[in-house]
Amino acid sequence: MKVKVADDKGHKLVRLFWRIVLDVKLLFLTFMMIFFISGAIYVLSSTYPMLNDILKASPTTPWGIVTSLFVHEGLEHLAFNMAGLFAFFFLFSVTQLHLSKQEVEKRVSLFLIAMFLMAIFSNILWTTLVPQASTAGSSGLVFASEGIFMGFTLLNGLQIMDLFKDEWRGRKRLMAIYLCNLAIFGVLFVQIVFAPQVFLNVAPAVNAFVHGVSFLGSFFLTFFWSLYRTLRSKGRLKPSS
């Protein structure tokens, strides 16, 4: 009997794993693309040191607003960014499990669009405001993904108000999911308020400006996207013709 219970739990975990993978497959395919392109550039730059300078974002290398997202100064820089990116991709995936496949796919699309959009925008802003300096690294993508993740944890958590309006005792699992989302948002918010330098990873040779712009831009983009969808679903906004 105990073996059967253990097998059932094992099967549930396997099904849960495959649901995560299949629902957000585009997210992890994007991660693999970023990982392999960044890795290839890192290997090539060890043979051709000038490659990094060519691909960095600067006024003299305007294409760098995109290519710099895959350039890293060393193995530690590369590993740190890839680990951070994977962590937020995974955490985002797990915190959307209570949603339908269609809703998850819409959020994944926003995630990827907002992540690249804000990372590129922050590079444009940096090269415009600080033309004498260049910038490189995937950290803009990392902080943008963190902003999107944090935005959705807040939006998910606020849905707990709907449970209080209705009978929630039979929906304890959903209550637990919403509370978990709120707890995650709370931990990150406390760090932002009381230790912003730690949150933005402020340090010598670290572009905290890009970190901040990518994070804030993606967070508010996520919020207003959700607000627009909510108002439209309630009939307060008419779809554009």
JSON list of C-alpha atoms in Angstrom, two decimals:
[
{"chain": "A", "resi": 1, "resn": "MET", "atom": "CA", "xyz": [0.00, 0.00, 0.00]},
{"chain": "A", "resi": 2, "resn": "LYS", "atom": "CA", "xyz": [2.81, 2.40, 0.88]},
{"chain": "A", "resi": 3, "resn": "VAL", "atom": "CA", "xyz": [4.56, 1.53, -2.38]},
{"chain": "A", "resi": 4, "resn": "LYS", "atom": "CA", "xyz": [1.41, 2.39, -4.33]},
{"chain": "A", "resi": 5, "resn": "VAL", "atom": "CA", "xyz": [1.08, 5.76, -2.58]},
{"chain": "A", "resi": 6, "resn": "ALA", "atom": "CA", "xyz": [4.73, 6.50, -3.31]},
{"chain": "A", "resi": 7, "resn": "ASP", "atom": "CA", "xyz": [4.23, 5.53, -6.97]},
{"chain": "A", "resi": 8, "resn": "ASP", "atom": "CA", "xyz": [1.19, 7.83, -7.23]},
{"chain": "A", "resi": 9, "resn": "LYS", "atom": "CA", "xyz": [3.19, 10.73, -5.81]},
{"chain": "A", "resi": 10, "resn": "GLY", "atom": "CA", "xyz": [6.02, 9.96, -8.21]},
{"chain": "A", "resi": 11, "resn": "HIS", "atom": "CA", "xyz": [3.66, 9.93, -11.19]},
{"chain": "A", "resi": 12, "resn": "LYS", "atom": "CA", "xyz": [2.13, 13.24, -10.08]},
{"chain": "A", "resi": 13, "resn": "LEU", "atom": "CA", "xyz": [5.57, 14.83, -9.85]},
{"chain": "A", "resi": 14, "resn": "VAL", "atom": "CA", "xyz": [6.48, 13.54, -13.32]},
{"chain": "A", "resi": 15, "resn": "ARG", "atom": "CA", "xyz": [3.21, 14.88, -14.78]},
{"chain": "A", "resi": 16, "resn": "LEU", "atom": "CA", "xyz": [3.80, 18.20, -13.03]},
{"chain": "A", "resi": 17, "resn": "PHE", "atom": "CA", "xyz": [7.33, 18.40, -14.44]},
{"chain": "A", "resi": 18, "resn": "TRP", "atom": "CA", "xyz": [6.17, 17.72, -18.00]},
{"chain": "A", "resi": 19, "resn": "ARG", "atom": "CA", "xyz": [3.34, 20.21, -17.67]},
{"chain": "A", "resi": 20, "resn": "ILE", "atom": "CA", "xyz": [5.84, 22.90, -16.69]},
{"chain": "A", "resi": 21, "resn": "VAL", "atom": "CA", "xyz": [8.12, 21.97, -19.60]},
{"chain": "A", "resi": 22, "resn": "LEU", "atom": "CA", "xyz": [5.36, 21.83, -22.23]},
{"chain": "A", "resi": 23, "resn": "ASP", "atom": "CA", "xyz": [3.46, 24.94, -21.13]},
{"chain": "A", "resi": 24, "resn": "VAL", "atom": "CA", "xyz": [6.55, 27.14, -21.14]},
{"chain": "A", "resi": 25, "resn": "LYS", "atom": "CA", "xyz": [8.66, 25.34, -23.75]},
{"chain": "A", "resi": 26, "resn": "LEU", "atom": "CA", "xyz": [9.21, 28.59, -25.67]},
{"chain": "A", "resi": 27, "resn": "LEU", "atom": "CA", "xyz": [10.71, 30.11, -22.54]},
{"chain": "A", "resi": 28, "resn": "PHE", "atom": "CA", "xyz": [13.29, 27.36, -22.11]},
{"chain": "A", "resi": 29, "resn": "LEU", "atom": "CA", "xyz": [14.05, 27.21, -25.84]},
{"chain": "A", "resi": 30, "resn": "THR", "atom": "CA", "xyz": [14.84, 30.92, -25.60]},
{"chain": "A", "resi": 31, "resn": "PHE", "atom": "CA", "xyz": [17.10, 30.25, -22.62]},
{"chain": "A", "resi": 32, "resn": "MET", "atom": "CA", "xyz": [18.97, 27.58, -24.60]},
{"chain": "A", "resi": 33, "resn": "MET", "atom": "CA", "xyz": [19.41, 30.03, -27.49]},
{"chain": "A", "resi": 34, "resn": "ILE", "atom": "CA", "xyz": [20.81, 32.72, -25.17]},
{"chain": "A", "resi": 35, "resn": "PHE", "atom": "CA", "xyz": [23.05, 30.16, -23.45]},
{"chain": "A", "resi": 36, "resn": "PHE", "atom": "CA", "xyz": [24.55, 28.74, -26.64]},
{"chain": "A", "resi": 37, "resn": "ILE", "atom": "CA", "xyz": [25.05, 32.10, -28.38]},
{"chain": "A", "resi": 38, "resn": "SER", "atom": "CA", "xyz": [26.68, 33.55, -25.24]},
{"chain": "A", "resi": 39, "resn": "GLY", "atom": "CA", "xyz": [28.83, 30.45, -24.83]},
{"chain": "A", "resi": 40, "resn": "ALA", "atom": "CA", "xyz": [29.92, 30.52, -28.47]},
{"chain": "A", "resi": 41, "resn": "ILE", "atom": "CA", "xyz": [30.89, 34.20, -28.28]},
{"chain": "A", "resi": 42, "resn": "TYR", "atom": "CA", "xyz": [32.80, 33.57, -25.06]},
{"chain": "A", "resi": 43, "resn": "VAL", "atom": "CA", "xyz": [34.80, 30.74, -26.67]},
{"chain": "A", "resi": 44, "resn": "LEU", "atom": "CA", "xyz": [35.48, 32.77, -29.83]},
{"chain": "A", "resi": 45, "resn": "SER", "atom": "CA", "xyz": [36.55, 35.81, -27.82]},
{"chain": "A", "resi": 46, "resn": "SER", "atom": "CA", "xyz": [39.32, 33.78, -26.20]},
{"chain": "A", "resi": 47, "resn": "THR", "atom": "CA", "xyz": [40.80, 33.35, -29.68]},
{"chain": "A", "resi": 48, "resn": "TYR", "atom": "CA", "xyz": [39.78, 36.75, -31.03]},
{"chain": "A", "resi": 49, "resn": "PRO", "atom": "CA", "xyz": [39.95, 39.23, -28.09]},
{"chain": "A", "resi": 50, "resn": "MET", "atom": "CA", "xyz": [38.74, 42.11, -30.26]},
{"chain": "A", "resi": 51, "resn": "LEU", "atom": "CA", "xyz": [35.38, 40.38, -30.77]},
{"chain": "A", "resi": 52, "resn": "ASN", "atom": "CA", "xyz": [34.02, 41.59, -27.43]},
{"chain": "A", "resi": 53, "resn": "ASP", "atom": "CA", "xyz": [34.85, 45.21, -28.27]},
{"chain": "A", "resi": 54, "resn": "ILE", "atom": "CA", "xyz": [33.10, 44.87, -31.62]},
{"chain": "A", "resi": 55, "resn": "LEU", "atom": "CA", "xyz": [29.93, 43.43, -30.05]},
{"chain": "A", "resi": 56, "resn": "LYS", "atom": "CA", "xyz": [29.66, 45.69, -26.98]},
{"chain": "A", "resi": 57, "resn": "ALA", "atom": "CA", "xyz": [27.06, 48.46, -26.85]},
{"chain": "A", "resi": 58, "resn": "SER", "atom": "CA", "xyz": [28.56, 51.90, -27.48]},
{"chain": "A", "resi": 59, "resn": "PRO", "atom": "CA", "xyz": [27.94, 54.91, -29.75]},
{"chain": "A", "resi": 60, "resn": "THR", "atom": "CA", "xyz": [30.53, 53.56, -32.21]},
{"chain": "A", "resi": 61, "resn": "THR", "atom": "CA", "xyz": [28.95, 50.07, -32.26]},
{"chain": "A", "resi": 62, "resn": "PRO", "atom": "CA", "xyz": [25.18, 50.74, -32.48]},
{"chain": "A", "resi": 63, "resn": "TRP", "atom": "CA", "xyz": [24.44, 47.06, -33.21]},
{"chain": "A", "resi": 64, "resn": "GLY", "atom": "CA", "xyz": [25.77, 46.41, -29.74]},
{"chain": "A", "resi": 65, "resn": "ILE", "atom": "CA", "xyz": [22.41, 47.32, -28.17]},
{"chain": "A", "resi": 66, "resn": "VAL", "atom": "CA", "xyz": [21.47, 43.76, -29.22]},
{"chain": "A", "resi": 67, "resn": "THR", "atom": "CA", "xyz": [24.74, 41.85, -29.58]},
{"chain": "A", "resi": 68, "resn": "SER", "atom": "CA", "xyz": [26.07, 43.04, -26.20]},
{"chain": "A", "resi": 69, "resn": "LEU", "atom": "CA", "xyz": [23.37, 40.95, -24.51]},
{"chain": "A", "resi": 70, "resn": "PHE", "atom": "CA", "xyz": [25.42, 37.86, -25.42]},
{"chain": "A", "resi": 71, "resn": "VAL", "atom": "CA", "xyz": [28.88, 39.21, -24.55]},
{"chain": "A", "resi": 72, "resn": "HIS", "atom": "CA", "xyz": [30.61, 38.42, -21.23]},
{"chain": "A", "resi": 73, "resn": "GLU", "atom": "CA", "xyz": [33.92, 39.50, -19.77]},
{"chain": "A", "resi": 74, "resn": "GLY", "atom": "CA", "xyz": [34.78, 36.15, -18.21]},
{"chain": "A", "resi": 75, "resn": "LEU", "atom": "CA", "xyz": [33.51, 32.71, -17.28]},
{"chain": "A", "resi": 76, "resn": "GLU", "atom": "CA", "xyz": [32.24, 33.89, -13.89]},
{"chain": "A", "resi": 77, "resn": "HIS", "atom": "CA", "xyz": [30.30, 36.71, -15.55]},
{"chain": "A", "resi": 78, "resn": "LEU", "atom": "CA", "xyz": [28.76, 34.26, -18.02]},
{"chain": "A", "resi": 79, "resn": "ALA", "atom": "CA", "xyz": [27.92, 31.64, -15.39]},
{"chain": "A", "resi": 80, "resn": "PHE", "atom": "CA", "xyz": [26.36, 34.17, -13.01]},
{"chain": "A", "resi": 81, "resn": "ASN", "atom": "CA", "xyz": [24.09, 35.63, -15.69]},
{"chain": "A", "resi": 82, "resn": "MET", "atom": "CA", "xyz": [23.02, 32.24, -17.07]},
{"chain": "A", "resi": 83, "resn": "ALA", "atom": "CA", "xyz": [22.24, 30.95, -13.57]},
{"chain": "A", "resi": 84, "resn": "GLY", "atom": "CA", "xyz": [20.19, 34.05, -12.78]},
{"chain": "A", "resi": 85, "resn": "LEU", "atom": "CA", "xyz": [18.31, 33.88, -16.06]},
{"chain": "A", "resi": 86, "resn": "PHE", "atom": "CA", "xyz": [17.48, 30.20, -15.62]},
{"chain": "A", "resi": 87, "resn": "ALA", "atom": "CA", "xyz": [16.38, 30.78, -12.01]},
{"chain": "A", "resi": 88, "resn": "PHE", "atom": "CA", "xyz": [13.84, 33.46, -12.94]},
{"chain": "A", "resi": 89, "resn": "PHE", "atom": "CA", "xyz": [12.62, 31.47, -15.96]},
{"chain": "A", "resi": 90, "resn": "PHE", "atom": "CA", "xyz": [12.04, 28.47, -13.70]},
{"chain": "A", "resi": 91, "resn": "LEU", "atom": "CA", "xyz": [10.44, 30.43, -10.85]},
{"chain": "A", "resi": 92, "resn": "PHE", "atom": "CA", "xyz": [8.12, 32.16, -13.29]},
{"chain": "A", "resi": 93, "resn": "SER", "atom": "CA", "xyz": [7.07, 28.78, -14.70]},
{"chain": "A", "resi": 94, "resn": "VAL", "atom": "CA", "xyz": [6.31, 27.31, -11.29]},
{"chain": "A", "resi": 95, "resn": "THR", "atom": "CA", "xyz": [4.27, 30.30, -10.09]},
{"chain": "A", "resi": 96, "resn": "GLN", "atom": "CA", "xyz": [1.94, 30.08, -13.12]},
{"chain": "A", "resi": 97, "resn": "LEU", "atom": "CA", "xyz": [0.85, 26.47, -12.55]},
{"chain": "A", "resi": 98, "resn": "HIS", "atom": "CA", "xyz": [-2.65, 27.43, -11.41]},
{"chain": "A", "resi": 99, "resn": "LEU", "atom": "CA", "xyz": [-3.41, 29.07, -14.77]},
{"chain": "A", "resi": 100, "resn": "SER", "atom": "CA", "xyz": [-4.76, 27.59, -17.99]},
{"chain": "A", "resi": 101, "resn": "LYS", "atom": "CA", "xyz": [-2.36, 26.65, -20.78]},
{"chain": "A", "resi": 102, "resn": "GLN", "atom": "CA", "xyz": [-3.72, 29.49, -22.94]},
{"chain": "A", "resi": 103, "resn": "GLU", "atom": "CA", "xyz": [-3.11, 32.08, -20.22]},
{"chain": "A", "resi": 104, "resn": "VAL", "atom": "CA", "xyz": [0.39, 30.75, -19.54]},
{"chain": "A", "resi": 105, "resn": "GLU", "atom": "CA", "xyz": [1.26, 30.96, -23.24]},
{"chain": "A", "resi": 106, "resn": "LYS", "atom": "CA", "xyz": [0.09, 34.60, -23.34]},
{"chain": "A", "resi": 107, "resn": "ARG", "atom": "CA", "xyz": [2.21, 35.41, -20.31]},
{"chain": "A", "resi": 108, "resn": "VAL", "atom": "CA", "xyz": [5.22, 33.64, -21.79]},
{"chain": "A", "resi": 109, "resn": "SER", "atom": "CA", "xyz": [4.87, 35.75, -24.95]},
{"chain": "A", "resi": 110, "resn": "LEU", "atom": "CA", "xyz": [4.77, 38.93, -22.87]},
{"chain": "A", "resi": 111, "resn": "PHE", "atom": "CA", "xyz": [7.70, 37.69, -20.80]},
{"chain": "A", "resi": 112, "resn": "LEU", "atom": "CA", "xyz": [9.95, 37.24, -23.82]},
{"chain": "A", "resi": 113, "resn": "ILE", "atom": "CA", "xyz": [8.88, 40.43, -25.61]},
{"chain": "A", "resi": 114, "resn": "ALA", "atom": "CA", "xyz": [9.23, 42.59, -22.50]},
{"chain": "A", "resi": 115, "resn": "MET", "atom": "CA", "xyz": [12.53, 40.99, -21.49]},
{"chain": "A", "resi": 116, "resn": "PHE", "atom": "CA", "xyz": [14.30, 41.71, -24.78]},
{"chain": "A", "resi": 117, "resn": "LEU", "atom": "CA", "xyz": [12.55, 45.05, -25.28]},
{"chain": "A", "resi": 118, "resn": "MET", "atom": "CA", "xyz": [13.58, 46.46, -21.90]},
{"chain": "A", "resi": 119, "resn": "ALA", "atom": "CA", "xyz": [17.12, 45.06, -22.05]},
{"chain": "A", "resi": 120, "resn": "ILE", "atom": "CA", "xyz": [17.64, 46.68, -25.46]},
{"chain": "A", "resi": 121, "resn": "PHE", "atom": "CA", "xyz": [15.98, 49.92, -24.32]},
{"chain": "A", "resi": 122, "resn": "SER", "atom": "CA", "xyz": [18.26, 50.13, -21.27]},
{"chain": "A", "resi": 123, "resn": "ASN", "atom": "CA", "xyz": [21.29, 49.71, -23.56]},
{"chain": "A", "resi": 124, "resn": "ILE", "atom": "CA", "xyz": [20.03, 52.49, -25.83]},
{"chain": "A", "resi": 125, "resn": "LEU", "atom": "CA", "xyz": [19.50, 54.76, -22.84]},
{"chain": "A", "resi": 126, "resn": "TRP", "atom": "CA", "xyz": [22.95, 53.96, -21.43]},
{"chain": "A", "resi": 127, "resn": "THR", "atom": "CA", "xyz": [24.84, 54.61, -24.67]},
{"chain": "A", "resi": 128, "resn": "THR", "atom": "CA", "xyz": [22.90, 57.88, -25.10]},
{"chain": "A", "resi": 129, "resn": "LEU", "atom": "CA", "xyz": [23.48, 59.19, -21.57]},
{"chain": "A", "resi": 130, "resn": "VAL", "atom": "CA", "xyz": [27.01, 57.82, -21.12]},
{"chain": "A", "resi": 131, "resn": "PRO", "atom": "CA", "xyz": [28.53, 57.87, -24.64]},
{"chain": "A", "resi": 132, "resn": "GLN", "atom": "CA", "xyz": [32.09, 57.57, -23.38]},
{"chain": "A", "resi": 133, "resn": "ALA", "atom": "CA", "xyz": [31.47, 54.09, -21.92]},
{"chain": "A", "resi": 134, "resn": "SER", "atom": "CA", "xyz": [30.48, 50.72, -23.35]},
{"chain": "A", "resi": 135, "resn": "THR", "atom": "CA", "xyz": [28.41, 47.96, -21.77]},
{"chain": "A", "resi": 136, "resn": "ALA", "atom": "CA", "xyz": [28.05, 44.21, -22.22]},
{"chain": "A", "resi": 137, "resn": "GLY", "atom": "CA", "xyz": [26.41, 41.20, -20.60]},
{"chain": "A", "resi": 138, "resn": "SER", "atom": "CA", "xyz": [23.09, 39.42, -20.22]},
{"chain": "A", "resi": 139, "resn": "SER", "atom": "CA", "xyz": [22.36, 41.11, -16.90]},
{"chain": "A", "resi": 140, "resn": "GLY", "atom": "CA", "xyz": [19.84, 43.39, -18.62]},
{"chain": "A", "resi": 141, "resn": "LEU", "atom": "CA", "xyz": [17.91, 40.26, -19.59]},
{"chain": "A", "resi": 142, "resn": "VAL", "atom": "CA", "xyz": [18.28, 38.86, -16.06]},
{"chain": "A", "resi": 143, "resn": "PHE", "atom": "CA", "xyz": [16.93, 41.97, -14.34]},
{"chain": "A", "resi": 144, "resn": "ALA", "atom": "CA", "xyz": [14.17, 42.37, -16.93]},
{"chain": "A", "resi": 145, "resn": "SER", "atom": "CA", "xyz": [13.07, 38.78, -16.30]},
{"chain": "A", "resi": 146, "resn": "GLU", "atom": "CA", "xyz": [13.16, 39.47, -12.56]},
{"chain": "A", "resi": 147, "resn": "GLY", "atom": "CA", "xyz": [10.93, 42.51, -13.04]},
{"chain": "A", "resi": 148, "resn": "ILE", "atom": "CA", "xyz": [8.42, 40.49, -15.07]},
{"chain": "A", "resi": 149, "resn": "PHE", "atom": "CA", "xyz": [8.52, 37.65, -12.56]},
{"chain": "A", "resi": 150, "resn": "MET", "atom": "CA", "xyz": [7.97, 40.05, -9.67]},
{"chain": "A", "resi": 151, "resn": "GLY", "atom": "CA", "xyz": [5.13, 41.77, -11.52]},
{"chain": "A", "resi": 152, "resn": "PHE", "atom": "CA", "xyz": [3.31, 38.49, -12.05]},
{"chain": "A", "resi": 153, "resn": "THR", "atom": "CA", "xyz": [3.83, 37.35, -8.46]},
{"chain": "A", "resi": 154, "resn": "LEU", "atom": "CA", "xyz": [2.11, 40.55, -7.33]},
{"chain": "A", "resi": 155, "resn": "LEU", "atom": "CA", "xyz": [-0.71, 40.12, -9.84]},
{"chain": "A", "resi": 156, "resn": "ASN", "atom": "CA", "xyz": [-1.17, 36.46, -8.90]},
{"chain": "A", "resi": 157, "resn": "GLY", "atom": "CA", "xyz": [-1.10, 37.27, -5.20]},
{"chain": "A", "resi": 158, "resn": "LEU", "atom": "CA", "xyz": [-3.68, 40.04, -5.48]},
{"chain": "A", "resi": 159, "resn": "GLN", "atom": "CA", "xyz": [-6.17, 37.51, -6.83]},
{"chain": "A", "resi": 160, "resn": "ILE", "atom": "CA", "xyz": [-6.52, 36.33, -3.24]},
{"chain": "A", "resi": 161, "resn": "MET", "atom": "CA", "xyz": [-9.06, 39.16, -2.86]},
{"chain": "A", "resi": 162, "resn": "ASP", "atom": "CA", "xyz": [-11.39, 37.31, -5.24]},
{"chain": "A", "resi": 163, "resn": "LEU", "atom": "CA", "xyz": [-11.29, 34.27, -2.98]},
{"chain": "A", "resi": 164, "resn": "PHE", "atom": "CA", "xyz": [-12.37, 36.33, 0.02]},
{"chain": "A", "resi": 165, "resn": "LYS", "atom": "CA", "xyz": [-15.38, 37.56, -1.95]},
{"chain": "A", "resi": 166, "resn": "ASP", "atom": "CA", "xyz": [-16.48, 33.97, -2.58]},
{"chain": "A", "resi": 167, "resn": "GLU", "atom": "CA", "xyz": [-16.39, 30.74, -0.60]},
{"chain": "A", "resi": 168, "resn": "TRP", "atom": "CA", "xyz": [-12.69, 29.92, -0.26]},
{"chain": "A", "resi": 169, "resn": "ARG", "atom": "CA", "xyz": [-12.67, 26.98, 2.16]},
{"chain": "A", "resi": 170, "resn": "GLY", "atom": "CA", "xyz": [-12.89, 24.48, -0.67]},
{"chain": "A", "resi": 171, "resn": "ARG", "atom": "CA", "xyz": [-10.10, 26.20, -2.57]},
{"chain": "A", "resi": 172, "resn": "LYS", "atom": "CA", "xyz": [-7.27, 25.93, -0.09]},
{"chain": "A", "resi": 173, "resn": "ARG", "atom": "CA", "xyz": [-4.75, 24.92, -2.76]},
{"chain": "A", "resi": 174, "resn": "LEU", "atom": "CA", "xyz": [-5.46, 28.09, -4.72]},
{"chain": "A", "resi": 175, "resn": "MET", "atom": "CA", "xyz": [-5.22, 30.11, -1.52]},
{"chain": "A", "resi": 176, "resn": "ALA", "atom": "CA", "xyz": [-1.79, 28.58, -0.83]},
{"chain": "A", "resi": 177, "resn": "ILE", "atom": "CA", "xyz": [-0.59, 29.46, -4.36]},
{"chain": "A", "resi": 178, "resn": "TYR", "atom": "CA", "xyz": [-1.69, 33.08, -4.00]},
{"chain": "A", "resi": 179, "resn": "LEU", "atom": "CA", "xyz": [-0.07, 33.38, -0.57]},
{"chain": "A", "resi": 180, "resn": "CYS", "atom": "CA", "xyz": [3.16, 31.90, -1.94]},
{"chain": "A", "resi": 181, "resn": "ASN", "atom": "CA", "xyz": [3.18, 34.48, -4.75]},
{"chain": "A", "resi": 182, "resn": "LEU", "atom": "CA", "xyz": [2.61, 37.30, -2.26]},
{"chain": "A", "resi": 183, "resn": "ALA", "atom": "CA", "xyz": [5.41, 35.98, -0.03]},
{"chain": "A", "resi": 184, "resn": "ILE", "atom": "CA", "xyz": [7.87, 35.92, -2.94]},
{"chain": "A", "resi": 185, "resn": "PHE", "atom": "CA", "xyz": [6.89, 39.46, -3.93]},
{"chain": "A", "resi": 186, "resn": "GLY", "atom": "CA", "xyz": [7.24, 40.59, -0.31]},
{"chain": "A", "resi": 187, "resn": "VAL", "atom": "CA", "xyz": [10.76, 39.20, 0.07]},
{"chain": "A", "resi": 188, "resn": "LEU", "atom": "CA", "xyz": [11.96, 40.89, -3.13]},
{"chain": "A", "resi": 189, "resn": "PHE", "atom": "CA", "xyz": [10.18, 44.14, -2.27]},
{"chain": "A", "resi": 190, "resn": "VAL", "atom": "CA", "xyz": [11.81, 44.28, 1.18]},
{"chain": "A", "resi": 191, "resn": "GLN", "atom": "CA", "xyz": [15.23, 43.83, -0.42]},
{"chain": "A", "resi": 192, "resn": "ILE", "atom": "CA", "xyz": [14.53, 46.61, -2.93]},
{"chain": "A", "resi": 193, "resn": "VAL", "atom": "CA", "xyz": [13.47, 49.03, -0.18]},
{"chain": "A", "resi": 194, "resn": "PHE", "atom": "CA", "xyz": [16.08, 48.25, 2.46]},
{"chain": "A", "resi": 195, "resn": "ALA", "atom": "CA", "xyz": [19.04, 47.05, 0.37]},
{"chain": "A", "resi": 196, "resn": "PRO", "atom": "CA", "xyz": [18.73, 48.56, -3.13]},
{"chain": "A", "resi": 197, "resn": "GLN", "atom": "CA", "xyz": [22.48, 48.40, -3.72]},
{"chain": "A", "resi": 198, "resn": "VAL", "atom": "CA", "xyz": [22.48, 44.67, -3.01]},
{"chain": "A", "resi": 199, "resn": "PHE", "atom": "CA", "xyz": [19.40, 44.15, -5.17]},
{"chain": "A", "resi": 200, "resn": "LEU", "atom": "CA", "xyz": [20.93, 46.00, -8.14]},
{"chain": "A", "resi": 201, "resn": "ASN", "atom": "CA", "xyz": [24.33, 44.36, -7.56]},
{"chain": "A", "resi": 202, "resn": "VAL", "atom": "CA", "xyz": [26.08, 47.73, -7.32]},
{"chain": "A", "resi": 203, "resn": "ALA", "atom": "CA", "xyz": [29.83, 47.17, -7.61]},
{"chain": "A", "resi": 204, "resn": "PRO", "atom": "CA", "xyz": [32.86, 48.44, -9.56]},
{"chain": "A", "resi": 205, "resn": "ALA", "atom": "CA", "xyz": [32.60, 47.70, -13.30]},
{"chain": "A", "resi": 206, "resn": "VAL", "atom": "CA", "xyz": [28.95, 46.63, -12.88]},
{"chain": "A", "resi": 207, "resn": "ASN", "atom": "CA", "xyz": [26.32, 48.53, -14.87]},
{"chain": "A", "resi": 208, "resn": "ALA", "atom": "CA", "xyz": [23.68, 49.02, -12.17]},
{"chain": "A", "resi": 209, "resn": "PHE", "atom": "CA", "xyz": [21.97, 51.63, -14.37]},
{"chain": "A", "resi": 210, "resn": "VAL", "atom": "CA", "xyz": [21.06, 48.98, -16.94]},
{"chain": "A", "resi": 211, "resn": "HIS", "atom": "CA", "xyz": [19.97, 46.67, -14.12]},
{"chain": "A", "resi": 212, "resn": "GLY", "atom": "CA", "xyz": [17.60, 49.27, -12.68]},
{"chain": "A", "resi": 213, "resn": "VAL", "atom": "CA", "xyz": [16.08, 50.40, -15.99]},
{"chain": "A", "resi": 214, "resn": "SER", "atom": "CA", "xyz": [15.55, 46.82, -17.18]},
{"chain": "A", "resi": 215, "resn": "PHE", "atom": "CA", "xyz": [13.93, 45.81, -13.90]},
{"chain": "A", "resi": 216, "resn": "LEU", "atom": "CA", "xyz": [11.63, 48.82, -13.46]},
{"chain": "A", "resi": 217, "resn": "GLY", "atom": "CA", "xyz": [10.63, 48.97, -17.12]},
{"chain": "A", "resi": 218, "resn": "SER", "atom": "CA", "xyz": [9.68, 45.31, -17.31]},
{"chain": "A", "resi": 219, "resn": "PHE", "atom": "CA", "xyz": [7.87, 45.40, -13.95]},
{"chain": "A", "resi": 220, "resn": "PHE", "atom": "CA", "xyz": [5.64, 48.32, -14.95]},
{"chain": "A", "resi": 221, "resn": "LEU", "atom": "CA", "xyz": [5.14, 46.94, -18.46]},
{"chain": "A", "resi": 222, "resn": "THR", "atom": "CA", "xyz": [3.84, 43.72, -16.92]},
{"chain": "A", "resi": 223, "resn": "PHE", "atom": "CA", "xyz": [1.54, 45.65, -14.59]},
{"chain": "A", "resi": 224, "resn": "PHE", "atom": "CA", "xyz": [0.01, 47.88, -17.26]},
{"chain": "A", "resi": 225, "resn": "TRP", "atom": "CA", "xyz": [-0.37, 44.95, -19.66]},
{"chain": "A", "resi": 226, "resn": "SER", "atom": "CA", "xyz": [-2.36, 43.11, -17.01]},
{"chain": "A", "resi": 227, "resn": "LEU", "atom": "CA", "xyz": [-4.39, 46.23, -16.16]},
{"chain": "A", "resi": 228, "resn": "TYR", "atom": "CA", "xyz": [-5.28, 46.70, -19.83]},
{"chain": "A", "resi": 229, "resn": "ARG", "atom": "CA", "xyz": [-6.41, 43.07, -20.14]},
{"chain": "A", "resi": 230, "resn": "THR", "atom": "CA", "xyz": [-8.46, 43.32, -16.94]},
{"chain": "A", "resi": 231, "resn": "LEU", "atom": "CA", "xyz": [-10.25, 46.50, -18.04]},
{"chain": "A", "resi": 232, "resn": "ARG", "atom": "CA", "xyz": [-10.88, 45.07, -21.49]},
{"chain": "A", "resi": 233, "resn": "SER", "atom": "CA", "xyz": [-12.30, 41.82, -20.08]},
{"chain": "A", "resi": 234, "resn": "LYS", "atom": "CA", "xyz": [-14.71, 43.85, -17.92]},
{"chain": "A", "resi": 235, "resn": "GLY", "atom": "CA", "xyz": [-15.88, 45.84, -20.94]},
{"chain": "A", "resi": 236, "resn": "ARG", "atom": "CA", "xyz": [-14.39, 49.14, -19.82]},
{"chain": "A", "resi": 237, "resn": "LEU", "atom": "CA", "xyz": [-12.13, 49.24, -22.86]},
{"chain": "A", "resi": 238, "resn": "LYS", "atom": "CA", "xyz": [-13.20, 48.48, -26.41]},
{"chain": "A", "resi": 239, "resn": "PRO", "atom": "CA", "xyz": [-10.80, 46.48, -28.59]},
{"chain": "A", "resi": 240, "resn": "SER", "atom": "CA", "xyz": [-9.18, 48.56, -31.30]},
{"chain": "A", "resi": 241, "resn": "SER", "atom": "CA", "xyz": [-10.64, 48.07, -34.77]}
]
